[in-house]
């Protein structure tokens, strides 16, 4: 298996704060969010401009500015992973070259979305990106949002490329895909769960950790749960998962939101009092009722 230890077991895709007045990026608060995650030891690595960071709603200059601000704030205190995904491979490479120049430690690239390419196109996309950078590349599979699933056979081909070092899998309808990836790649590629609710299931299958938006709030508990499970304290890990499950469900809000980002941002603001609850349209912020609902959950687990 390729070495994942530099990046650790808990990777947090940090939220991107926006000003409530005009939805412009709040870079000052973004620096504070990154600092909070690092100082409170909520993660092993920080991902900038991931899905929870609403990368799809940032224009080119905003994403680059975000890369710059977070890197300037965190320097080399924890590994930084740049989310450089886009539909067009040329744009991904452009983002990636800038991230490499800024000193990022790796990139995360989501499967090309909307256009629904065949597997050969997915393979060509990632191959061209990897060949144009010396940075480690994390492949990101989230078929619920992209409309395409990276097949295990495609990952088996991709893992022959030296700097493709891991996959984040949010398989959705196929909870056993982590096993299929590990078998297809002959164990060469570390698999991270992309779904907080699936972390124990993925680790049971041979996964190594989680890319966790929820760890903005429950990063310490997430670490304890993973450590307990890996150390053989399975019953303790299971009990903690049952406690956290209510938190994970609360990120769906009161209307079973598909994208949990607005609820994660609202919860983070409740805990830190940093102005982070505004998402960028078309996502809408948590309602007053949802915030009250979230307060009850956070009080129940002792976060506020």
mmCIF file with all atom_site columns, C-alpha atoms in Angstrom, residues 37-195:
data_model
loop_
_atom_site.group_PDB
_atom_site.id
_atom_site.type_symbol
_atom_site.label_atom_id
_atom_site.label_alt_id
_atom_site.label_comp_id
_atom_site.label_asym_id
_atom_site.label_entity_id
_atom_site.label_seq_id
_atom_site.pdbx_PDB_ins_code
_atom_site.Cartn_x
_atom_site.Cartn_y
_atom_site.Cartn_z
_atom_site.occupancy
_atom_site.B_iso_or_equiv
_atom_site.pdbx_formal_charge
_atom_site.auth_seq_id
_atom_site.auth_comp_id
_atom_site.auth_asym_id
_atom_site.auth_atom_id
_atom_site.pdbx_PDB_model_num
ATOM 1   C CA . UNK A 1 37  ? -8.949  23.204 12.621  1.00 0.00 ? 37  UNK A CA 1
ATOM 2   C CA . UNK A 1 38  ? -5.203  23.042 13.132  1.00 0.00 ? 38  UNK A CA 1
ATOM 3   C CA . UNK A 1 39  ? -5.002  24.447 16.669  1.00 0.00 ? 39  UNK A CA 1
ATOM 4   C CA . UNK A 1 40  ? -7.820  22.241 17.926  1.00 0.00 ? 40  UNK A CA 1
ATOM 5   C CA . UNK A 1 41  ? -6.300  19.128 16.315  1.00 0.00 ? 41  UNK A CA 1
ATOM 6   C CA . UNK A 1 42  ? -9.514  18.275 14.506  1.00 0.00 ? 42  UNK A CA 1
ATOM 7   C CA . UNK A 1 43  ? -7.720  16.801 11.513  1.00 0.00 ? 43  UNK A CA 1
ATOM 8   C CA . UNK A 1 44  ? -4.463  15.390 10.193  1.00 0.00 ? 44  UNK A CA 1
ATOM 9   C CA . UNK A 1 45  ? -4.681  17.271 6.893   1.00 0.00 ? 45  UNK A CA 1
ATOM 10  C CA . UNK A 1 46  ? -6.764  20.130 5.514   1.00 0.00 ? 46  UNK A CA 1
ATOM 11  C CA . UNK A 1 47  ? -8.345  20.032 2.064   1.00 0.00 ? 47  UNK A CA 1
ATOM 12  C CA . UNK A 1 48  ? -8.923  23.463 0.531   1.00 0.00 ? 48  UNK A CA 1
ATOM 13  C CA . UNK A 1 49  ? -11.743 23.842 -2.030  1.00 0.00 ? 49  UNK A CA 1
ATOM 14  C CA . UNK A 1 50  ? -13.301 20.427 -1.643  1.00 0.00 ? 50  UNK A CA 1
ATOM 15  C CA . UNK A 1 51  ? -17.014 19.723 -1.884  1.00 0.00 ? 51  UNK A CA 1
ATOM 16  C CA . UNK A 1 52  ? -17.691 21.038 1.635   1.00 0.00 ? 52  UNK A CA 1
ATOM 17  C CA . UNK A 1 53  ? -15.640 24.055 0.561   1.00 0.00 ? 53  UNK A CA 1
ATOM 18  C CA . UNK A 1 54  ? -18.094 24.681 -2.321  1.00 0.00 ? 54  UNK A CA 1
ATOM 19  C CA . UNK A 1 55  ? -15.353 24.604 -4.954  1.00 0.00 ? 55  UNK A CA 1
ATOM 20  C CA . UNK A 1 56  ? -17.956 24.404 -7.712  1.00 0.00 ? 56  UNK A CA 1
ATOM 21  C CA . UNK A 1 57  ? -19.274 27.849 -6.703  1.00 0.00 ? 57  UNK A CA 1
ATOM 22  C CA . UNK A 1 58  ? -15.857 29.561 -6.800  1.00 0.00 ? 58  UNK A CA 1
ATOM 23  C CA . UNK A 1 59  ? -14.508 31.256 -9.892  1.00 0.00 ? 59  UNK A CA 1
ATOM 24  C CA . UNK A 1 60  ? -10.896 30.753 -10.946 1.00 0.00 ? 60  UNK A CA 1
ATOM 25  C CA . UNK A 1 61  ? -9.470  33.779 -9.142  1.00 0.00 ? 61  UNK A CA 1
ATOM 26  C CA . UNK A 1 62  ? -11.399 33.042 -5.954  1.00 0.00 ? 62  UNK A CA 1
ATOM 27  C CA . UNK A 1 63  ? -10.133 29.489 -5.768  1.00 0.00 ? 63  UNK A CA 1
ATOM 28  C CA . UNK A 1 64  ? -6.526  30.574 -6.297  1.00 0.00 ? 64  UNK A CA 1
ATOM 29  C CA . UNK A 1 65  ? -6.876  33.337 -3.703  1.00 0.00 ? 65  UNK A CA 1
ATOM 30  C CA . UNK A 1 66  ? -8.264  30.785 -1.250  1.00 0.00 ? 66  UNK A CA 1
ATOM 31  C CA . UNK A 1 67  ? -5.273  28.509 -1.905  1.00 0.00 ? 67  UNK A CA 1
ATOM 32  C CA . UNK A 1 68  ? -2.944  31.441 -1.237  1.00 0.00 ? 68  UNK A CA 1
ATOM 33  C CA . UNK A 1 69  ? -4.633  32.630 1.951   1.00 0.00 ? 69  UNK A CA 1
ATOM 34  C CA . UNK A 1 70  ? -4.813  29.217 3.618   1.00 0.00 ? 70  UNK A CA 1
ATOM 35  C CA . UNK A 1 71  ? -1.246  28.365 2.679   1.00 0.00 ? 71  UNK A CA 1
ATOM 36  C CA . UNK A 1 72  ? -0.030  31.704 4.029   1.00 0.00 ? 72  UNK A CA 1
ATOM 37  C CA . UNK A 1 73  ? -1.894  31.055 7.284   1.00 0.00 ? 73  UNK A CA 1
ATOM 38  C CA . UNK A 1 74  ? -0.953  27.406 7.869   1.00 0.00 ? 74  UNK A CA 1
ATOM 39  C CA . UNK A 1 75  ? 2.416   27.256 6.110   1.00 0.00 ? 75  UNK A CA 1
ATOM 40  C CA . UNK A 1 76  ? 3.725   23.712 6.774   1.00 0.00 ? 76  UNK A CA 1
ATOM 41  C CA . UNK A 1 77  ? 2.045   23.125 10.127  1.00 0.00 ? 77  UNK A CA 1
ATOM 42  C CA . UNK A 1 78  ? -0.221  20.410 8.722   1.00 0.00 ? 78  UNK A CA 1
ATOM 43  C CA . UNK A 1 79  ? -0.369  18.912 5.223   1.00 0.00 ? 79  UNK A CA 1
ATOM 44  C CA . UNK A 1 80  ? -2.499  20.932 2.817   1.00 0.00 ? 80  UNK A CA 1
ATOM 45  C CA . UNK A 1 81  ? -4.348  19.328 -0.078  1.00 0.00 ? 81  UNK A CA 1
ATOM 46  C CA . UNK A 1 82  ? -5.690  21.525 -2.873  1.00 0.00 ? 82  UNK A CA 1
ATOM 47  C CA . UNK A 1 83  ? -9.000  20.641 -4.451  1.00 0.00 ? 83  UNK A CA 1
ATOM 48  C CA . UNK A 1 84  ? -8.220  21.236 -8.118  1.00 0.00 ? 84  UNK A CA 1
ATOM 49  C CA . UNK A 1 85  ? -11.053 19.320 -9.756  1.00 0.00 ? 85  UNK A CA 1
ATOM 50  C CA . UNK A 1 86  ? -12.962 20.606 -12.778 1.00 0.00 ? 86  UNK A CA 1
ATOM 51  C CA . UNK A 1 87  ? -14.677 19.210 -15.857 1.00 0.00 ? 87  UNK A CA 1
ATOM 52  C CA . UNK A 1 88  ? -11.953 20.461 -18.224 1.00 0.00 ? 88  UNK A CA 1
ATOM 53  C CA . UNK A 1 89  ? -8.611  18.753 -17.748 1.00 0.00 ? 89  UNK A CA 1
ATOM 54  C CA . UNK A 1 90  ? -6.693  21.870 -18.803 1.00 0.00 ? 90  UNK A CA 1
ATOM 55  C CA . UNK A 1 91  ? -8.256  23.863 -15.991 1.00 0.00 ? 91  UNK A CA 1
ATOM 56  C CA . UNK A 1 92  ? -7.412  21.131 -13.476 1.00 0.00 ? 92  UNK A CA 1
ATOM 57  C CA . UNK A 1 93  ? -3.784  21.230 -14.598 1.00 0.00 ? 93  UNK A CA 1
ATOM 58  C CA . UNK A 1 94  ? -3.711  25.012 -14.328 1.00 0.00 ? 94  UNK A CA 1
ATOM 59  C CA . UNK A 1 95  ? -5.058  24.918 -10.751 1.00 0.00 ? 95  UNK A CA 1
ATOM 60  C CA . UNK A 1 96  ? -2.643  22.101 -9.951  1.00 0.00 ? 96  UNK A CA 1
ATOM 61  C CA . UNK A 1 97  ? 0.429   23.914 -11.222 1.00 0.00 ? 97  UNK A CA 1
ATOM 62  C CA . UNK A 1 98  ? -0.444  26.921 -9.063  1.00 0.00 ? 98  UNK A CA 1
ATOM 63  C CA . UNK A 1 99  ? -1.020  24.713 -6.010  1.00 0.00 ? 99  UNK A CA 1
ATOM 64  C CA . UNK A 1 100 ? 2.335   23.049 -6.614  1.00 0.00 ? 100 UNK A CA 1
ATOM 65  C CA . UNK A 1 101 ? 4.049   26.426 -6.900  1.00 0.00 ? 101 UNK A CA 1
ATOM 66  C CA . UNK A 1 102 ? 2.419   27.555 -3.643  1.00 0.00 ? 102 UNK A CA 1
ATOM 67  C CA . UNK A 1 103 ? 3.841   24.541 -1.841  1.00 0.00 ? 103 UNK A CA 1
ATOM 68  C CA . UNK A 1 104 ? 0.762   22.380 -1.372  1.00 0.00 ? 104 UNK A CA 1
ATOM 69  C CA . UNK A 1 105 ? 1.430   18.787 -0.350  1.00 0.00 ? 105 UNK A CA 1
ATOM 70  C CA . UNK A 1 106 ? -1.070  17.057 -2.641  1.00 0.00 ? 106 UNK A CA 1
ATOM 71  C CA . UNK A 1 107 ? -4.128  17.618 -4.792  1.00 0.00 ? 107 UNK A CA 1
ATOM 72  C CA . UNK A 1 108 ? -7.584  16.063 -4.708  1.00 0.00 ? 108 UNK A CA 1
ATOM 73  C CA . UNK A 1 109 ? -9.343  15.727 -8.056  1.00 0.00 ? 109 UNK A CA 1
ATOM 74  C CA . UNK A 1 110 ? -13.005 14.838 -8.391  1.00 0.00 ? 110 UNK A CA 1
ATOM 75  C CA . UNK A 1 111 ? -14.146 12.712 -11.320 1.00 0.00 ? 111 UNK A CA 1
ATOM 76  C CA . UNK A 1 112 ? -15.226 14.894 -14.258 1.00 0.00 ? 112 UNK A CA 1
ATOM 77  C CA . UNK A 1 113 ? -18.868 15.736 -13.689 1.00 0.00 ? 113 UNK A CA 1
ATOM 78  C CA . UNK A 1 114 ? -21.989 16.584 -15.695 1.00 0.00 ? 114 UNK A CA 1
ATOM 79  C CA . UNK A 1 115 ? -20.611 15.360 -19.040 1.00 0.00 ? 115 UNK A CA 1
ATOM 80  C CA . UNK A 1 116 ? -20.829 11.700 -17.897 1.00 0.00 ? 116 UNK A CA 1
ATOM 81  C CA . UNK A 1 117 ? -17.702 10.342 -19.618 1.00 0.00 ? 117 UNK A CA 1
ATOM 82  C CA . UNK A 1 118 ? -17.058 6.661  -20.209 1.00 0.00 ? 118 UNK A CA 1
ATOM 83  C CA . UNK A 1 119 ? -14.426 4.876  -18.117 1.00 0.00 ? 119 UNK A CA 1
ATOM 84  C CA . UNK A 1 120 ? -11.729 5.378  -20.750 1.00 0.00 ? 120 UNK A CA 1
ATOM 85  C CA . UNK A 1 121 ? -12.343 9.126  -20.579 1.00 0.00 ? 121 UNK A CA 1
ATOM 86  C CA . UNK A 1 122 ? -12.107 9.079  -16.779 1.00 0.00 ? 122 UNK A CA 1
ATOM 87  C CA . UNK A 1 123 ? -8.826  7.193  -16.991 1.00 0.00 ? 123 UNK A CA 1
ATOM 88  C CA . UNK A 1 124 ? -7.415  9.620  -19.575 1.00 0.00 ? 124 UNK A CA 1
ATOM 89  C CA . UNK A 1 125 ? -8.499  12.598 -17.444 1.00 0.00 ? 125 UNK A CA 1
ATOM 90  C CA . UNK A 1 126 ? -6.653  11.454 -14.324 1.00 0.00 ? 126 UNK A CA 1
ATOM 91  C CA . UNK A 1 127 ? -3.650  10.157 -16.243 1.00 0.00 ? 127 UNK A CA 1
ATOM 92  C CA . UNK A 1 128 ? -3.087  13.507 -17.950 1.00 0.00 ? 128 UNK A CA 1
ATOM 93  C CA . UNK A 1 129 ? -3.381  15.363 -14.641 1.00 0.00 ? 129 UNK A CA 1
ATOM 94  C CA . UNK A 1 130 ? -0.953  13.050 -12.855 1.00 0.00 ? 130 UNK A CA 1
ATOM 95  C CA . UNK A 1 131 ? 1.552   13.329 -15.681 1.00 0.00 ? 131 UNK A CA 1
ATOM 96  C CA . UNK A 1 132 ? 1.543   17.112 -15.376 1.00 0.00 ? 132 UNK A CA 1
ATOM 97  C CA . UNK A 1 133 ? 2.448   17.353 -11.687 1.00 0.00 ? 133 UNK A CA 1
ATOM 98  C CA . UNK A 1 134 ? 4.907   15.921 -9.223  1.00 0.00 ? 134 UNK A CA 1
ATOM 99  C CA . UNK A 1 135 ? 2.328   16.228 -6.427  1.00 0.00 ? 135 UNK A CA 1
ATOM 100 C CA . UNK A 1 136 ? 0.526   13.184 -5.008  1.00 0.00 ? 136 UNK A CA 1
ATOM 101 C CA . UNK A 1 137 ? -2.969  12.899 -6.483  1.00 0.00 ? 137 UNK A CA 1
ATOM 102 C CA . UNK A 1 138 ? -6.033  11.786 -4.523  1.00 0.00 ? 138 UNK A CA 1
ATOM 103 C CA . UNK A 1 139 ? -8.782  10.503 -6.799  1.00 0.00 ? 139 UNK A CA 1
ATOM 104 C CA . UNK A 1 140 ? -12.245 11.553 -5.633  1.00 0.00 ? 140 UNK A CA 1
ATOM 105 C CA . UNK A 1 141 ? -15.250 9.412  -6.461  1.00 0.00 ? 141 UNK A CA 1
ATOM 106 C CA . UNK A 1 142 ? -18.711 10.800 -5.642  1.00 0.00 ? 142 UNK A CA 1
ATOM 107 C CA . UNK A 1 143 ? -21.209 9.466  -8.202  1.00 0.00 ? 143 UNK A CA 1
ATOM 108 C CA . UNK A 1 144 ? -24.205 11.047 -6.443  1.00 0.00 ? 144 UNK A CA 1
ATOM 109 C CA . UNK A 1 145 ? -22.864 14.471 -7.449  1.00 0.00 ? 145 UNK A CA 1
ATOM 110 C CA . UNK A 1 146 ? -20.850 13.738 -10.588 1.00 0.00 ? 146 UNK A CA 1
ATOM 111 C CA . UNK A 1 147 ? -23.169 11.292 -12.313 1.00 0.00 ? 147 UNK A CA 1
ATOM 112 C CA . UNK A 1 148 ? -20.336 8.817  -12.954 1.00 0.00 ? 148 UNK A CA 1
ATOM 113 C CA . UNK A 1 149 ? -18.759 6.080  -10.868 1.00 0.00 ? 149 UNK A CA 1
ATOM 114 C CA . UNK A 1 150 ? -15.058 5.292  -11.114 1.00 0.00 ? 150 UNK A CA 1
ATOM 115 C CA . UNK A 1 151 ? -15.042 1.557  -11.750 1.00 0.00 ? 151 UNK A CA 1
ATOM 116 C CA . UNK A 1 152 ? -12.660 -0.666 -9.775  1.00 0.00 ? 152 UNK A CA 1
ATOM 117 C CA . UNK A 1 153 ? -11.060 -1.717 -13.053 1.00 0.00 ? 153 UNK A CA 1
ATOM 118 C CA . UNK A 1 154 ? -10.331 1.936  -13.844 1.00 0.00 ? 154 UNK A CA 1
ATOM 119 C CA . UNK A 1 155 ? -8.729  2.453  -10.434 1.00 0.00 ? 155 UNK A CA 1
ATOM 120 C CA . UNK A 1 156 ? -6.629  -0.653 -11.033 1.00 0.00 ? 156 UNK A CA 1
ATOM 121 C CA . UNK A 1 157 ? -5.199  1.052  -14.122 1.00 0.00 ? 157 UNK A CA 1
ATOM 122 C CA . UNK A 1 158 ? -4.770  4.402  -12.385 1.00 0.00 ? 158 UNK A CA 1
ATOM 123 C CA . UNK A 1 159 ? -2.856  2.930  -9.454  1.00 0.00 ? 159 UNK A CA 1
ATOM 124 C CA . UNK A 1 160 ? -0.058  2.001  -11.850 1.00 0.00 ? 160 UNK A CA 1
ATOM 125 C CA . UNK A 1 161 ? 0.681   5.731  -12.097 1.00 0.00 ? 161 UNK A CA 1
ATOM 126 C CA . UNK A 1 162 ? 3.232   6.454  -9.379  1.00 0.00 ? 162 UNK A CA 1
ATOM 127 C CA . UNK A 1 163 ? 1.862   9.730  -7.981  1.00 0.00 ? 163 UNK A CA 1
ATOM 128 C CA . UNK A 1 164 ? -1.772  8.635  -7.697  1.00 0.00 ? 164 UNK A CA 1
ATOM 129 C CA . UNK A 1 165 ? -1.638  7.858  -4.009  1.00 0.00 ? 165 UNK A CA 1
ATOM 130 C CA . UNK A 1 166 ? -5.198  7.393  -2.671  1.00 0.00 ? 166 UNK A CA 1
ATOM 131 C CA . UNK A 1 167 ? -8.897  7.418  -3.436  1.00 0.00 ? 167 UNK A CA 1
ATOM 132 C CA . UNK A 1 168 ? -11.718 9.112  -1.574  1.00 0.00 ? 168 UNK A CA 1
ATOM 133 C CA . UNK A 1 169 ? -14.832 7.063  -2.187  1.00 0.00 ? 169 UNK A CA 1
ATOM 134 C CA . UNK A 1 170 ? -18.370 8.175  -1.505  1.00 0.00 ? 170 UNK A CA 1
ATOM 135 C CA . UNK A 1 171 ? -19.907 5.206  -3.226  1.00 0.00 ? 171 UNK A CA 1
ATOM 136 C CA . UNK A 1 172 ? -23.510 5.795  -2.222  1.00 0.00 ? 172 UNK A CA 1
ATOM 137 C CA . UNK A 1 173 ? -25.462 2.813  -3.533  1.00 0.00 ? 173 UNK A CA 1
ATOM 138 C CA . UNK A 1 174 ? -22.508 0.398  -3.332  1.00 0.00 ? 174 UNK A CA 1
ATOM 139 C CA . UNK A 1 175 ? -21.311 0.126  0.276   1.00 0.00 ? 175 UNK A CA 1
ATOM 140 C CA . UNK A 1 176 ? -18.874 -2.653 -0.706  1.00 0.00 ? 176 UNK A CA 1
ATOM 141 C CA . UNK A 1 177 ? -16.989 -0.647 -3.293  1.00 0.00 ? 177 UNK A CA 1
ATOM 142 C CA . UNK A 1 178 ? -14.068 -0.063 -0.893  1.00 0.00 ? 178 UNK A CA 1
ATOM 143 C CA . UNK A 1 179 ? -13.465 -3.819 -0.981  1.00 0.00 ? 179 UNK A CA 1
ATOM 144 C CA . UNK A 1 180 ? -13.743 -3.857 -4.763  1.00 0.00 ? 180 UNK A CA 1
ATOM 145 C CA . UNK A 1 181 ? -11.191 -1.030 -5.026  1.00 0.00 ? 181 UNK A CA 1
ATOM 146 C CA . UNK A 1 182 ? -8.761  -2.767 -2.680  1.00 0.00 ? 182 UNK A CA 1
ATOM 147 C CA . UNK A 1 183 ? -9.085  -6.053 -4.547  1.00 0.00 ? 183 UNK A CA 1
ATOM 148 C CA . UNK A 1 184 ? -8.783  -4.455 -7.989  1.00 0.00 ? 184 UNK A CA 1
ATOM 149 C CA . UNK A 1 185 ? -5.721  -2.418 -6.992  1.00 0.00 ? 185 UNK A CA 1
ATOM 150 C CA . UNK A 1 186 ? -4.206  -5.369 -5.091  1.00 0.00 ? 186 UNK A CA 1
ATOM 151 C CA . UNK A 1 187 ? -4.091  -3.210 -1.979  1.00 0.00 ? 187 UNK A CA 1
ATOM 152 C CA . UNK A 1 188 ? -1.797  -0.589 -3.509  1.00 0.00 ? 188 UNK A CA 1
ATOM 153 C CA . UNK A 1 189 ? -4.156  2.363  -3.075  1.00 0.00 ? 189 UNK A CA 1
ATOM 154 C CA . UNK A 1 190 ? -5.335  3.580  0.362   1.00 0.00 ? 190 UNK A CA 1
ATOM 155 C CA . UNK A 1 191 ? -9.109  4.049  0.435   1.00 0.00 ? 191 UNK A CA 1
ATOM 156 C CA . UNK A 1 192 ? -10.662 6.903  2.420   1.00 0.00 ? 192 UNK A CA 1
ATOM 157 C CA . UNK A 1 193 ? -14.372 6.996  3.166   1.00 0.00 ? 193 UNK A CA 1
ATOM 158 C CA . UNK A 1 194 ? -15.995 10.095 1.737   1.00 0.00 ? 194 UNK A CA 1
ATOM 159 C CA . UNK A 1 195 ? -19.037 9.636  3.958   1.00 0.00 ? 195 UNK A CA 1
#
